[in-house]
Structures are given as C-alpha cells and as structure tokens.
Coordinates of C-alpha atoms and ligand atoms in Angstrom, one line a residue:
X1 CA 32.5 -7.5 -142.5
X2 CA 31.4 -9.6 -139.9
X3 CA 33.6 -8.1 -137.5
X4 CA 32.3 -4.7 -138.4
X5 CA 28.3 -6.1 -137.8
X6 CA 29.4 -7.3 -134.5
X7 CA 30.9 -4.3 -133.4
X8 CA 27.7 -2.3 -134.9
X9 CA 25.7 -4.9 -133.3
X10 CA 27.4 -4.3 -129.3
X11 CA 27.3 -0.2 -130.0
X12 CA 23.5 -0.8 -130.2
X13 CA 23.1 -3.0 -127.3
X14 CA 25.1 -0.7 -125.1
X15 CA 23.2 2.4 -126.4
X16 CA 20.0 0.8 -125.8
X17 CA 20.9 -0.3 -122.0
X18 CA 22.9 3.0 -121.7
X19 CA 19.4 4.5 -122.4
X20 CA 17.0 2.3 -120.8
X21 CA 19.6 3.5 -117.7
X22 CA 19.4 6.9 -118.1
X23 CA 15.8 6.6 -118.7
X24 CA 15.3 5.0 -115.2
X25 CA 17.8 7.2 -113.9
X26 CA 16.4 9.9 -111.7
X27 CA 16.0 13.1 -113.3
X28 CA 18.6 15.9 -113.6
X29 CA 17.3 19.0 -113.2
X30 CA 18.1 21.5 -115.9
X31 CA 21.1 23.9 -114.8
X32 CA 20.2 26.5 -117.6
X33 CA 20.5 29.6 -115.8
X34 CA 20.8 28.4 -112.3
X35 CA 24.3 30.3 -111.3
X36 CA 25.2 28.9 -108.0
X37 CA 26.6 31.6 -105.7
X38 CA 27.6 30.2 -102.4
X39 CA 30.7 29.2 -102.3
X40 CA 31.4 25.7 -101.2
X41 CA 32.8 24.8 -97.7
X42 CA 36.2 25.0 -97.1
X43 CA 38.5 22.2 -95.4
X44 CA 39.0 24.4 -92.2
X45 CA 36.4 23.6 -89.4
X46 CA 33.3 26.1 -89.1
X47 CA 30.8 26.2 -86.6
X48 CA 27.3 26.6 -88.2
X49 CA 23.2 26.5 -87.0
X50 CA 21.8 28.0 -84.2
X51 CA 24.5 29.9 -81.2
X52 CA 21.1 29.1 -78.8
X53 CA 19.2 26.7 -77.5
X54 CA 16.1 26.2 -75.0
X55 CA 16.0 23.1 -73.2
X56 CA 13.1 22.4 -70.3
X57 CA 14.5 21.3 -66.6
X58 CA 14.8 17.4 -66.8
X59 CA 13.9 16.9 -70.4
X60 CA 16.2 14.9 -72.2
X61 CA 19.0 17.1 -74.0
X62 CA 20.6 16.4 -77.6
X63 CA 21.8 18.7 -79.8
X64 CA 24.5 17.9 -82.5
X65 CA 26.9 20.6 -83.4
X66 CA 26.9 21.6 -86.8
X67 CA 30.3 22.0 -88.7
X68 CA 31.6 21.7 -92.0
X69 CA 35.5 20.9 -92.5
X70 CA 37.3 17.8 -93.3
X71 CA 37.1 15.2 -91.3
X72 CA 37.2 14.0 -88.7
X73 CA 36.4 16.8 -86.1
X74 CA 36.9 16.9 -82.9
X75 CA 34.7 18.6 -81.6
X76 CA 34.9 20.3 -77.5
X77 CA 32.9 22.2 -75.2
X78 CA 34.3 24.7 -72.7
X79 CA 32.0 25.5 -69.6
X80 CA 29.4 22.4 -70.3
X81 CA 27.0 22.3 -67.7
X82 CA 26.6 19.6 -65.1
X83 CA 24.5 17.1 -66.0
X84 CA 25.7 17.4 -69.7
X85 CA 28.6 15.6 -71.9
X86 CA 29.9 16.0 -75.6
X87 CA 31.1 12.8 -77.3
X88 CA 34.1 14.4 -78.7
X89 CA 34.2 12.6 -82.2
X90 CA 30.3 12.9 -83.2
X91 CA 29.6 16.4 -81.4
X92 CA 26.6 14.9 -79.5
X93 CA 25.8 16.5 -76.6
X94 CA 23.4 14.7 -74.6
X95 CA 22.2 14.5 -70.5
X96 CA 19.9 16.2 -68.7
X97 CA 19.8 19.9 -66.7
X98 CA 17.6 20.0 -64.2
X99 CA 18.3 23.6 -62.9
X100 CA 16.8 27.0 -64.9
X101 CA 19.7 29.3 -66.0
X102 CA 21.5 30.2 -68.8
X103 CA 24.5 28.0 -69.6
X104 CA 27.3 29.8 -71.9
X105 CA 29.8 27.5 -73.5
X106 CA 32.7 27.6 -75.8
X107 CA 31.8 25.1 -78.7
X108 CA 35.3 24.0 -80.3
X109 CA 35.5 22.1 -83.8
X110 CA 39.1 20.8 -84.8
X111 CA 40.6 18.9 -87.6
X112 CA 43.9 19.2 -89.1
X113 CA 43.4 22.2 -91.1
X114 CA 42.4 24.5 -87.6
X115 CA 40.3 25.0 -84.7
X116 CA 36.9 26.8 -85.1
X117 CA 35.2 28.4 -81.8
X118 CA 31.7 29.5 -81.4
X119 CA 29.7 30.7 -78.3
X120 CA 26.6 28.2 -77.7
X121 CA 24.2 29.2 -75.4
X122 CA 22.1 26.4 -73.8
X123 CA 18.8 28.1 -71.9
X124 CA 17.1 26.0 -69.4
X125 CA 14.2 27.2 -69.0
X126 CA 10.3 27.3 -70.6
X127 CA 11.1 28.3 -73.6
X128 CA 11.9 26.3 -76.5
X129 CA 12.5 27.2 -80.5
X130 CA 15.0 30.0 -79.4
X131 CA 15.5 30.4 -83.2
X132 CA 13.2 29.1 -86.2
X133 CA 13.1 25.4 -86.6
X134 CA 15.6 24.0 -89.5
X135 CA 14.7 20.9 -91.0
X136 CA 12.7 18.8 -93.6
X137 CA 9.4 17.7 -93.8
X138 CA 8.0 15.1 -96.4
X139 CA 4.6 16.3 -97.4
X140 CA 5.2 18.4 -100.4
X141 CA 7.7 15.9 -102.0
X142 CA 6.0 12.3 -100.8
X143 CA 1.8 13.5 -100.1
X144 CA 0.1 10.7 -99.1
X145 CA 2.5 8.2 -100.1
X146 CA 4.6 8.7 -97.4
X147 CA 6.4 5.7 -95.8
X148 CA 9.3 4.7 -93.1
X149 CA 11.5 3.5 -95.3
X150 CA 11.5 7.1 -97.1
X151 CA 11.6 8.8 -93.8
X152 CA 15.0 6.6 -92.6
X153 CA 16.0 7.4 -96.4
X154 CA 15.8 11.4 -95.4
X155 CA 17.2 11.0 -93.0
X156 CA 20.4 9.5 -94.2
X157 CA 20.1 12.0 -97.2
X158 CA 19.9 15.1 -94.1
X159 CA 23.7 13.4 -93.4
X160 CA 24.7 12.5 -96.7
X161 CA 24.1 15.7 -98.2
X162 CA 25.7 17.4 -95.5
X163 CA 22.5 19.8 -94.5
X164 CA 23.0 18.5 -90.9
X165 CA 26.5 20.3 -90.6
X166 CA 24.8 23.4 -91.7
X167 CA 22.7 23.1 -89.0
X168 CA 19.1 21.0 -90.4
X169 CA 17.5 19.6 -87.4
X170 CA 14.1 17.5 -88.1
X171 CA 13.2 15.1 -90.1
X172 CA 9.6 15.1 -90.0
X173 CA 6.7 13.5 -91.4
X174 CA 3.3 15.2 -92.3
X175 CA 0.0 13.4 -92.8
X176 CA -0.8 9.9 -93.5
X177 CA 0.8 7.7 -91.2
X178 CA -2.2 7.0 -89.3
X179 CA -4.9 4.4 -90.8
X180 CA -7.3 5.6 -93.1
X181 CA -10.6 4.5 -92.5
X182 CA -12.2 3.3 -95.5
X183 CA -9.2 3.3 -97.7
X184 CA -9.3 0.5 -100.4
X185 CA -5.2 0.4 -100.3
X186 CA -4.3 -2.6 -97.5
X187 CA -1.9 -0.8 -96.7
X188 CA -3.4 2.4 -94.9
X189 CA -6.3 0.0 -93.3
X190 CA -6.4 -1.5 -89.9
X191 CA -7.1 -0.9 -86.5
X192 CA -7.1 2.4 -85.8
X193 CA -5.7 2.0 -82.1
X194 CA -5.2 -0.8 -80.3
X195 CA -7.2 -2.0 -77.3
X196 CA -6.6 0.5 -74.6
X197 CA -6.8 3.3 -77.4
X198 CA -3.3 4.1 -78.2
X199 CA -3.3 5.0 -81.7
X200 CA -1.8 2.6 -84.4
X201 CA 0.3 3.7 -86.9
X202 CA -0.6 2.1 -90.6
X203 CA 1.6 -0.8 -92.6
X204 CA 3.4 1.9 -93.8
X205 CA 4.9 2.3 -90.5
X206 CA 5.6 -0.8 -89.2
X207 CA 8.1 0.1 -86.1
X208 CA 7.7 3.5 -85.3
X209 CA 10.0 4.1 -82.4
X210 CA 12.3 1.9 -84.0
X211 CA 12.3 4.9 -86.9
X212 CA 12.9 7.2 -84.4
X213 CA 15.7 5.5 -82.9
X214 CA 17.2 5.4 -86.6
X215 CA 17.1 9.1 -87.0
X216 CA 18.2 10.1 -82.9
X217 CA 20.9 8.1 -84.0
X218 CA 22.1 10.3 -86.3
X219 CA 22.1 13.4 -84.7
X220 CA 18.6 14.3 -85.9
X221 CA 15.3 14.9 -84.7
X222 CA 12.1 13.4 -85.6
X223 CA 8.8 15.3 -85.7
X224 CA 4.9 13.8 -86.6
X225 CA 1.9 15.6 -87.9
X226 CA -1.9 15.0 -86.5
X227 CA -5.2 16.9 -86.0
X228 CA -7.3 18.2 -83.5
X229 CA -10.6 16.6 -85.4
X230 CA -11.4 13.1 -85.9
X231 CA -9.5 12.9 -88.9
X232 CA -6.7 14.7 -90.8
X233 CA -6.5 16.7 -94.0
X234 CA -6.2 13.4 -96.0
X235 CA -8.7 11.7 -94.3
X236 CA -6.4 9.2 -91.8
X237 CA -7.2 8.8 -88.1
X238 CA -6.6 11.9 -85.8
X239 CA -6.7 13.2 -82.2
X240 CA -10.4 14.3 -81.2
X241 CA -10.8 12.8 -77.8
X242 CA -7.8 11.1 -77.6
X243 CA -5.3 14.0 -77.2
X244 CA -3.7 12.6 -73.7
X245 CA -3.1 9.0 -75.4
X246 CA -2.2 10.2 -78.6
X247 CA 0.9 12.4 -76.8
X248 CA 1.8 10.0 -74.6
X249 CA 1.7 7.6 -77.7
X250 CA 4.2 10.2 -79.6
X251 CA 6.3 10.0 -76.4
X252 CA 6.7 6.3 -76.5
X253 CA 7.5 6.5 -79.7
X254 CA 9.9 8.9 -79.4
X255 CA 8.9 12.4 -81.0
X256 CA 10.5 15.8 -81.2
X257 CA 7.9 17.7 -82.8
X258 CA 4.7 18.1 -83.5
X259 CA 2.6 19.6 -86.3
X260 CA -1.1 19.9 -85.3
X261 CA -3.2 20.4 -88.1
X262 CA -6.9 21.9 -87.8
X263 CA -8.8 20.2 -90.7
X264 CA -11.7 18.4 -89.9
X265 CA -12.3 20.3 -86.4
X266 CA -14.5 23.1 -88.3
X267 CA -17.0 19.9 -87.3
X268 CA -16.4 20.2 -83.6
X269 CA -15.5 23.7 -83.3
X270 CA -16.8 27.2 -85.0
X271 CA -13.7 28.5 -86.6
X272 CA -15.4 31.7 -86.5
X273 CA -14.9 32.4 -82.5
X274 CA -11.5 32.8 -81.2
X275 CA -12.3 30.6 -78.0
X276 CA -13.0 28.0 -80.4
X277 CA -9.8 28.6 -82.7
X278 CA -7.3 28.3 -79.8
X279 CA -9.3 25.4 -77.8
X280 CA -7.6 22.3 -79.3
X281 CA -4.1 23.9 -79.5
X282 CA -5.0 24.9 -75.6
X283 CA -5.5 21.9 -74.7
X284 CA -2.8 20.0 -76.9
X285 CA -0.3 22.1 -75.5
X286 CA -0.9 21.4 -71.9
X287 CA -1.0 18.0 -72.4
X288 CA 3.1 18.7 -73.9
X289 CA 3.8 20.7 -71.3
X290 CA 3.1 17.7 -68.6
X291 CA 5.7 15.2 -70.9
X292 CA 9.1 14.7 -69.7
X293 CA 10.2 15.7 -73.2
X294 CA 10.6 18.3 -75.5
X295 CA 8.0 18.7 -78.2
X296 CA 7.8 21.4 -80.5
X297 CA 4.6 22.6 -81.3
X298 CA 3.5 23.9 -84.6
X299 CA 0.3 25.2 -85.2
X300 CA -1.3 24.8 -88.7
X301 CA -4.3 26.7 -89.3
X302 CA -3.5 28.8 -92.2
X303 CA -3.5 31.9 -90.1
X304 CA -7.2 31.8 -88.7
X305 CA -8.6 34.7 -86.6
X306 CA -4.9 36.4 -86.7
X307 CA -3.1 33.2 -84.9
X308 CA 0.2 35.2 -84.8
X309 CA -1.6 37.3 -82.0
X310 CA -2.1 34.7 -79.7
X311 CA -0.4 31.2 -81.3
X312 CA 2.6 31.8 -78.7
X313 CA 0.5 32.1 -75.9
X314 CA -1.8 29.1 -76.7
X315 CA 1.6 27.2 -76.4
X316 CA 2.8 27.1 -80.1
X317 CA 6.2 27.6 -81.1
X318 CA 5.1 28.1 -84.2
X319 CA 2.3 28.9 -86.7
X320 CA 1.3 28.9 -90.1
X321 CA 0.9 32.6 -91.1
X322 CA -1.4 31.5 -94.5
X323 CA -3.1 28.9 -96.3
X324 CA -0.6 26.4 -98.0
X325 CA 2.3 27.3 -100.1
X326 CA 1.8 24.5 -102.5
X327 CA -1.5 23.9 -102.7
X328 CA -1.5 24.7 -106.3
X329 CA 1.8 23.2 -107.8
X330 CA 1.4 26.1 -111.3
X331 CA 0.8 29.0 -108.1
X332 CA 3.7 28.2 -106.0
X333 CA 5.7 31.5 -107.4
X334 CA 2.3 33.6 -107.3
X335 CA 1.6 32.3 -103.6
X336 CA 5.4 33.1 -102.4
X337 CA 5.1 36.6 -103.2
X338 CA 1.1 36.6 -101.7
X339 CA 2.4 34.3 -98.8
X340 CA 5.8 35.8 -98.3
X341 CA 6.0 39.5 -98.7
X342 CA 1.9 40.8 -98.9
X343 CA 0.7 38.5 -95.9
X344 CA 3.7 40.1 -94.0
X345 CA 3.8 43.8 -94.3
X346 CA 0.3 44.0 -94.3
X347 CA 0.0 42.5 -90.7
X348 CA 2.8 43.9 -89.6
X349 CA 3.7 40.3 -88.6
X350 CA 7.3 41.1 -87.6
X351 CA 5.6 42.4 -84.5
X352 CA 4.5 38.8 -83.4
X353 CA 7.1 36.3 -84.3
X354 CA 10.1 35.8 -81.8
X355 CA 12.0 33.8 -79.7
X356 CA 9.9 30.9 -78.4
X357 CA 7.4 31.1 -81.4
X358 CA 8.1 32.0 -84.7
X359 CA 5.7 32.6 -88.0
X360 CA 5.5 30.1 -90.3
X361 CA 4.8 31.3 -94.1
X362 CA 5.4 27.3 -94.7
X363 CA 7.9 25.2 -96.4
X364 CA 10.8 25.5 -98.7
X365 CA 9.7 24.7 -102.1
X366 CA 12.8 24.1 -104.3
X367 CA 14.4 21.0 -105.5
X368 CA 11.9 18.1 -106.5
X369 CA 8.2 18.4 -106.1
X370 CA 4.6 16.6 -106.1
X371 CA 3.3 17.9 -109.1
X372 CA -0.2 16.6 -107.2
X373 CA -0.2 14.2 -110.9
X374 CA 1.5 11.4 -109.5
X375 CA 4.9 12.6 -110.2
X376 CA 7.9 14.4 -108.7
X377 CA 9.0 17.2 -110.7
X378 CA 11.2 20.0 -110.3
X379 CA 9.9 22.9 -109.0
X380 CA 8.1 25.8 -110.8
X381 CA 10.2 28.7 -109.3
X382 CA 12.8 30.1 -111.5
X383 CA 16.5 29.8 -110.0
X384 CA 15.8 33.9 -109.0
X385 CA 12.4 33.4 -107.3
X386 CA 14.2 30.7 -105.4
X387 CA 16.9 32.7 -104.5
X388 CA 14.1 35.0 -103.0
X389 CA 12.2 32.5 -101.3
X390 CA 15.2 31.5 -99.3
X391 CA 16.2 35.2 -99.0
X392 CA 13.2 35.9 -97.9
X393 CA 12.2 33.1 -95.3
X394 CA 15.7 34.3 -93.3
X395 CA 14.8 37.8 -93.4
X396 CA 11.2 37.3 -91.8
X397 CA 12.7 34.7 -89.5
X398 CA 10.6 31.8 -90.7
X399 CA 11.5 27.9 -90.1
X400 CA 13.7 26.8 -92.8
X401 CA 11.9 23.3 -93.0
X402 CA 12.8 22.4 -97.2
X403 CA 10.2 19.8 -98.3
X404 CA 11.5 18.4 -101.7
X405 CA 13.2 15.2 -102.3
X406 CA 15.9 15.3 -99.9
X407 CA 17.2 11.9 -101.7
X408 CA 17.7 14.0 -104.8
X409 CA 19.2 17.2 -104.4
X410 CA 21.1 18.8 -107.3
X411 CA 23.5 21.2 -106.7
X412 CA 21.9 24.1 -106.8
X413 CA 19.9 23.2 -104.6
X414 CA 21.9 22.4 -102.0
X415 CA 23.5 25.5 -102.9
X416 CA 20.4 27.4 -101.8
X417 CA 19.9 25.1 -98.9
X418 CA 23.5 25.6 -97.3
X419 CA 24.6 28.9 -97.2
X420 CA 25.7 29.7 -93.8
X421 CA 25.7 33.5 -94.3
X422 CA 22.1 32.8 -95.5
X423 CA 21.4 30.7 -92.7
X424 CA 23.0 32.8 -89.9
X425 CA 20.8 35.8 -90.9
X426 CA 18.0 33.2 -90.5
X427 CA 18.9 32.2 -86.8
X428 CA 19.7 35.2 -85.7
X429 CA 19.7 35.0 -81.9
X430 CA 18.2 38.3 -81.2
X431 CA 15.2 36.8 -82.9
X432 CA 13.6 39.9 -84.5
X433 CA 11.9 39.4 -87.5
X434 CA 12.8 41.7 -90.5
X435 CA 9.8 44.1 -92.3
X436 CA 9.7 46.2 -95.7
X437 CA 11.0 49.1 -95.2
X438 CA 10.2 50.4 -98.5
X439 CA 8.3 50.0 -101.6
X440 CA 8.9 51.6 -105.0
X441 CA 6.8 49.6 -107.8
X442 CA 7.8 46.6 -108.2
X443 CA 10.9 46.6 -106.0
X444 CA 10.9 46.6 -102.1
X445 CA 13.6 46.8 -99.4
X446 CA 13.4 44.6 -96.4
X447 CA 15.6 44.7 -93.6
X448 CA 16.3 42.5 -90.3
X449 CA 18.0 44.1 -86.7
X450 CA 20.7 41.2 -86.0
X451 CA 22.2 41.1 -82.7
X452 CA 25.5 42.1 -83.2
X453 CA 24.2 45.4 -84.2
X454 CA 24.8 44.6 -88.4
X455 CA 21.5 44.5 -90.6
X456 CA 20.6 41.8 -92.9
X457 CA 19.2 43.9 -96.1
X458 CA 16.8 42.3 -98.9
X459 CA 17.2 44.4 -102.0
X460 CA 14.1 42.4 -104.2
X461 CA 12.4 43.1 -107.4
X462 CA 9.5 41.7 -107.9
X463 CA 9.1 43.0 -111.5
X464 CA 8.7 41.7 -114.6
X465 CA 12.5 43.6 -115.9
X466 CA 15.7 43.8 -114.4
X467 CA 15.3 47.0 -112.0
X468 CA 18.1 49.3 -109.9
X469 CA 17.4 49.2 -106.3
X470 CA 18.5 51.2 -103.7
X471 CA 19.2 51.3 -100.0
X472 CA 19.1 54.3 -98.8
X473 CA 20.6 54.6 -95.0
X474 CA 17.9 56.9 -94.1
X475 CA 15.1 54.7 -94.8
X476 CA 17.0 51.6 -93.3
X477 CA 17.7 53.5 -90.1
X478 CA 21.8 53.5 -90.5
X479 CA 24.0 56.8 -90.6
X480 CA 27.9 57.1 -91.6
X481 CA 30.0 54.6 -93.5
X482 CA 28.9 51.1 -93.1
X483 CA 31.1 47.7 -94.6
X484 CA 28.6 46.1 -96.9
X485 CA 28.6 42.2 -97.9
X486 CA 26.7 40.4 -100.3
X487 CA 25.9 37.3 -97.9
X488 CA 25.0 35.1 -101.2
X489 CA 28.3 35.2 -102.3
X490 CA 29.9 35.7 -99.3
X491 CA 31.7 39.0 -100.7
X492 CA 32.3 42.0 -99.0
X493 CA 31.6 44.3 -101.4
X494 CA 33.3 47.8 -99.7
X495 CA 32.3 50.8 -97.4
X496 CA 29.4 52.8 -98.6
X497 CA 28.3 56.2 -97.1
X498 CA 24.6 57.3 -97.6
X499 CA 23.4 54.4 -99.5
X500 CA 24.1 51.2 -101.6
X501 CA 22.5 50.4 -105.2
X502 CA 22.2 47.1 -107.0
X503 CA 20.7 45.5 -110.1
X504 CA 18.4 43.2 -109.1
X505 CA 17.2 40.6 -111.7
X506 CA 13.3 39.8 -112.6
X507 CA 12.1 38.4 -109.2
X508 CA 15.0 38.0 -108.0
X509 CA 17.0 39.3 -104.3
X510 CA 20.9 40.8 -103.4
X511 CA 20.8 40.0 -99.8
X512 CA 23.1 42.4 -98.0
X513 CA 24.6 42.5 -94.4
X514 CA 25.5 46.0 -93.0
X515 CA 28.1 46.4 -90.3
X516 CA 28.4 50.1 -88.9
X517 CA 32.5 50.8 -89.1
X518 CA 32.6 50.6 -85.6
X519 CA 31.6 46.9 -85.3
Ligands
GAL1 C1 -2.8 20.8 -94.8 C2 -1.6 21.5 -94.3 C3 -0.4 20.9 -95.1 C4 -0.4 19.4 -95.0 C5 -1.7 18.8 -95.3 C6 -1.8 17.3 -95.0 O1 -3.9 21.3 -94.0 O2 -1.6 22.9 -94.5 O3 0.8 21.5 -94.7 O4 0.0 19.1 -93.7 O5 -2.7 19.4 -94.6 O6 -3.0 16.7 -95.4

C-alpha cells in the first residue's frame, strides 16, 4: 500500500515537472495539414545559392560556397582569380581583385559520397546584388526588442539549421539598435554619439564590431537598418546630418548591408516631389560608393513616387515595392496577395527589377512571428498561402530575406526555406523577373525567362475552392513538347505538348519548370 502511494506519489511529481517542461518548452507548431514536399538533402555534395557574384575593385571579397552533403567537404576552385584564395575545408573565399572583368571559375564540392561542380562567376566591376539578396532579418520576429546576443544567436541558427548551405547570406538587424531618446527602458538610453559624433549603438549592443566579427566568422554577412530623418520608425537615433559619420561608423564596425528607412524624413523632405524622394538615398549612396567596402543598399520607402523607376539609379540595390507585409499580423495573407501578385502586374514591375537592383515586396513571413502583443506566434498563413508566398517571391525575383525566429524553425519550415529547385528559380542569373501571364477568376499563371532557356511556371489559385489550372504554351510563349517538373517536389512529371493542367488547392501554387526537348 505504501509502496503503491509512493509510486502514485513520483508519477505525479514527474508529470507535474514533465509539464511545467513542456509548458516552458518552446512552442511546436501544429503540423495538421502542413505536407512537406521538398525532399531532404541527399549525402552526395551539391552546389547551391547564387552561380554570380559582383564584387567592387579593391573591396574586400568573401563569399562562402553553399553545399549540402555529408561532411566534411572539400571544397575547390578552378580558374580563381589572382588576388583570391579558397580555404579548402570551410569554402571561404576571401582577398581582394583589384582589376574589372569577369572571372569564370569551376566551384568543386567533395566528400566521400562524390564530387559536385558548378560554374561561379565572380564580376568585378560596379555592380553589386547580381541576384536578390538571401538572408534573414530580425524585425518581424524580435521588433524593438532586438539585441546582440539574439543576432549572434541567428546567426548560429543560419548554420545550425543548415540555410547557409542553401545559400542564406545576411544576418541583418532592423531598427532599434540605436538609443532612443526619451525612452524610460535603461537600456535603449544614452549618449546618442560619442564626442566627435560617431553614433553609439544602445546597451543592447554592447560591442558591435565584435558582433560582426562573430557572424564574418561564420561565413555570413551582417547588415544594419537606419534612416535618412532624425529618427527611425521606432523612434531611436538616425542619420539626418550625420550621413558621412554614420557610414564610416557602419564601416568600422564592419557592415555588409544597409537598410535605409524613410520614416521621419517627411519632416525634412516633401515626399510629394521626386527630387525630394530620391535626395537622402542620393546622397547615402554616394557616401557608399566612396567606402573601401561593399554595402548593399536597400531602399525602404514603401514604393513612394514609383521608386522601382528610378531606386537603381539613385544607387539602391534594392527597394521596397509596398508598404509593409506585416504591418497588420491578422492581414499578412490579405497583404501577400495585395503586395505580391496586385502591386506587381499592375506596375508592370517586372520591367524594373534586375541585376544590380531588385524589387523588394518585403520579407518572408512564415515560421514564428511578433503577433505585435508581446508574443511570438506562428504565423497566420495557411501551409498553401505559404507555399505561395515562397513561390511567389522566386518567381518575381524578390530577396528571399525570412524574418521569423530563425532559433525555432520547425520542419516545415525549413522545408519552405530550403528548396534548392525553389531557390534556383529565385537566383536565376539572367535576372529577369517573372509577370502574370494570365488571369481567369481566381486563378493566374505567372511565368519567369531563366537563362538556360527553361521557364519557371506559377500555376496559383487564389480562390476560395480547389480550382483546375492550366498552362497553355501559347499564352506562356513555348511551342512543341517541353519536359515538365514540379520544382516543389523535385519531380519530373513527363513531356507535355500544347499545354499542362493541375489542381491547385485554395490559395495555394504547383510551381513548374519547363525545359524545351532540345535543352
Ligand atoms: C518600417 C519598415 C519596416 C521596419 C520598421 C522599423 O518603416 O517598413 O520594415 O524596418 O520600419 O521600425
């Protein structure tokens, strides 16, 4: 009897601390009805990310070669150019060119299950962004409560997870590591710059360059967010008037990228004139152009005065085709279909973006989310609005920057996050942006020109029932028998003659690739 109350007695006690654990435990996101369909990685090496890269003359050059396959790799390059060297276990290839031309190399990946080879072309030159930008940014996940440690923590979670071998690039953070004037929390106060008016990062960010170091040393590149105005969107210290200290400040401290916001400047400028819309990024640009180091520029002004006209020539390699994706956690699914696929064919925006400077419909919202209530939450979409989100954002060419928690990935997440057929489509080095190519209802077919002469085609329904939907050569400008794959589950799915059909589910995508029999 006694024996019996004991053992009742321990069940309880490890129930209630089994509990209490899962209870503190993060939160699994539901699987019900998320199907994954990209197939994992094999063990064999394979080459992923961008096949080009822009580099200025004497900037410093690093660029880590994305592979999946067991490890370890050894990774090779045939043809490098002077001035460059690949550390054959990490795939870092680092140095300097100081001479304009383009490079073509052999990039080699082997373990002990094969050799994978790739051509890599390195492009010294002006131009940089020679595909979208891949990466992850912390605002929609984190918001103002953004801090080093979580930025070293993506950063490890970038590796971890293995989105670096699928080619994921920066690790960036948005607003709010500046001080905040006025701010009642200790640690957001401060000096905003020092004495010769190099701006301060807050107590957040105690060692900045020391968190850039972090995340150079893994492979990966770091980016940081400020405004032309006095202040940012959240209110923390920004650039008006000191544009040439606060670059030189993002030098020192060792930034790749830089997103340059526009809130607060409707004070010093009339967002109404164009002169005045493309002013600060003028003049932030020029500024980057006189560093002796690559910084991408993206421009964030929610697509004022039709930036995508002129946000390449103001010196952007990017820019913010809308207002933001999340700003209303409940909207994100209504805004991704605004955002994504109105905002597009109605400007005809396919005509702007390219190699160099690229639109930028905004983040990847999947995974965990700011529900702007104080928590992280998974995301609103459903798994097939997801699935078109990421279909989507590859066929319009658009950075694939994912901003949930990167610490916390579930599978199918990742899933969405890492498919190299996906992906590919996405960094297309031809560069063109895809376009509708026709609209029946509720159901529209979008297709992307890929340089090896195959098409990427976006079969979506944006309906509120399961729909057929059809690509018809014709319309998508192909004749004769083409090989068709379905690149989410990396099938090929046979030869079809005049014109493919599909079931598409409620808001969701089959994302095709077309190869002429020839090819
Ligand atoms: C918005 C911007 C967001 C985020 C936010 C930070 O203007 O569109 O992406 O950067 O500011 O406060």
């Amino acid at each position: 009897m006694k024996n019996r109350l004991l053992s009742s007695l321990a069940a309880i006690i490890i129930i209630a601390i089994l509990s209490f654990s899962c209870s503190t435990a993060p939160d699994k996101v539901p699987d019900d009805g998320k199907i994954i369909l990209t197939p994992k990685p094999g063990p064999e090496p394979r080459i992923n990310g961008t096949k080009i890269f822009g580099v200025r003359p004497g900037s410093p050059f690093m660029f880590k070669i994305p592979a999946t396959g067991l490890r370890p790799i050894k990774y090779e390059v045939i043809n490098l150019p002077d001035g460059l060297t690949c550390d054959n276990s990490t795939g870092m290839i680092t140095g300097t060119l100081n001479s304009p031309g383009e490079y073509k190399t052999i990039v080699r990946a082997t373990n002990n299950k094969g050799t994978a080879e790739r051509e890599f072309r390195i492009v010294c030159g002006e131009q940089l962004a020679l595909t979208p930008h891949m990466g992850w940014n912390s605002w929609y996940v984190w918001e103002n409560h953004v801090t080093d440690s979580i930025m070293r923590a993506a950063a490890d979670a970038m590796v971890s997870s293995g989105m670096i071998d699928h080619g994921y690039m920066y690790i960036n953070i948005d607003d709010c590591w500046s001080v905040k004037p006025g701010s009642d929390d200790p640690s957001l106060t401060g000096e905003p710059r020092d004495a010769s008016g190099m701006i301060n990062s807050n107590k957040r960010f105690p060692d900045m360059k020391d968190m850039t170091d972090y995340i150079h040393s893994l492979g990966l590149k770091a980016g940081i967010y400020t405004s032309p105005g006095e202040l940012t969107c959240a209110g923390h210290v920004a650039a008006y008037q000191y544009e040439e200290k606060d670059v030189a400040r993002f030098v020192e401290w060792g930034f790749d990228f830089l997103k340059y916001d526009w809130c607060s400047y409707s004070k010093v400028g009339n967002k109404e004139l164009l002169e005045d819309l493309q002013k600060p990024y003028l003049l932030i640009s020029s500024i980057i152009r006189k560093q002796n180091r690559d910084i991408i520029l993206n421009l964030c002004q929610y697509g004022m005065g039709d930036v995508w006209k002129w946000g390449k020539q103001v010196g952007g390699q990017s820019w913010r085709t809308a207002g933001d994706l999340g700003g209303s956690f409940e909207g994100i699914g209504k805004a991704l279909f605004r955002d994504g696929f109105d905002v597009y064919s109605r400007d005809s925006l396919h005509l702007y973006g390219g190699p160099g400077g690229w639109n930028d419909p905004d983040y990847l919202l999947i995974g965990y989310l700011s529900n702007w209530k104080g928590q992280t939450v998974p995301t609103p979409l459903t798994p097939n609005e997801q699935y078109t989100h990421v279909s989507l954002w590859s066929i319009v060419a658009a950075p694939l920057i994912f901003s949930g928690d990167i610490t916390r990935l579930d599978e199918f997440t990742l899933s969405l996050l890492t498919n190299d057929e996906i992906i590919e489509v996405d960094q297309d080095p031809l560069g063109k942006p895809g376009y509708r190519v026709s609209k029946n209802g509720d159901t529209e077919v979008w297709i992307r020109n890929l340089e090896d002469g195959s098409k990427a085609v976006g079969l979506f329904n944006r309906g509120e029932n399961e729909a057929e939907v059809t690509a018809v050569w014709e319309e998508i400008g192909v004749t004769g028998k083409q090989r068709v794959r379905d690149l989410w589950r990396q099938k090929d799915l046979g030869d079809f003659s005049d014109k493919y059909t599909s079931t598409v589910p409620v808001h969701g995508v089959v994302m095709l690739r077309l190869w002429p029999e020839k090819l």
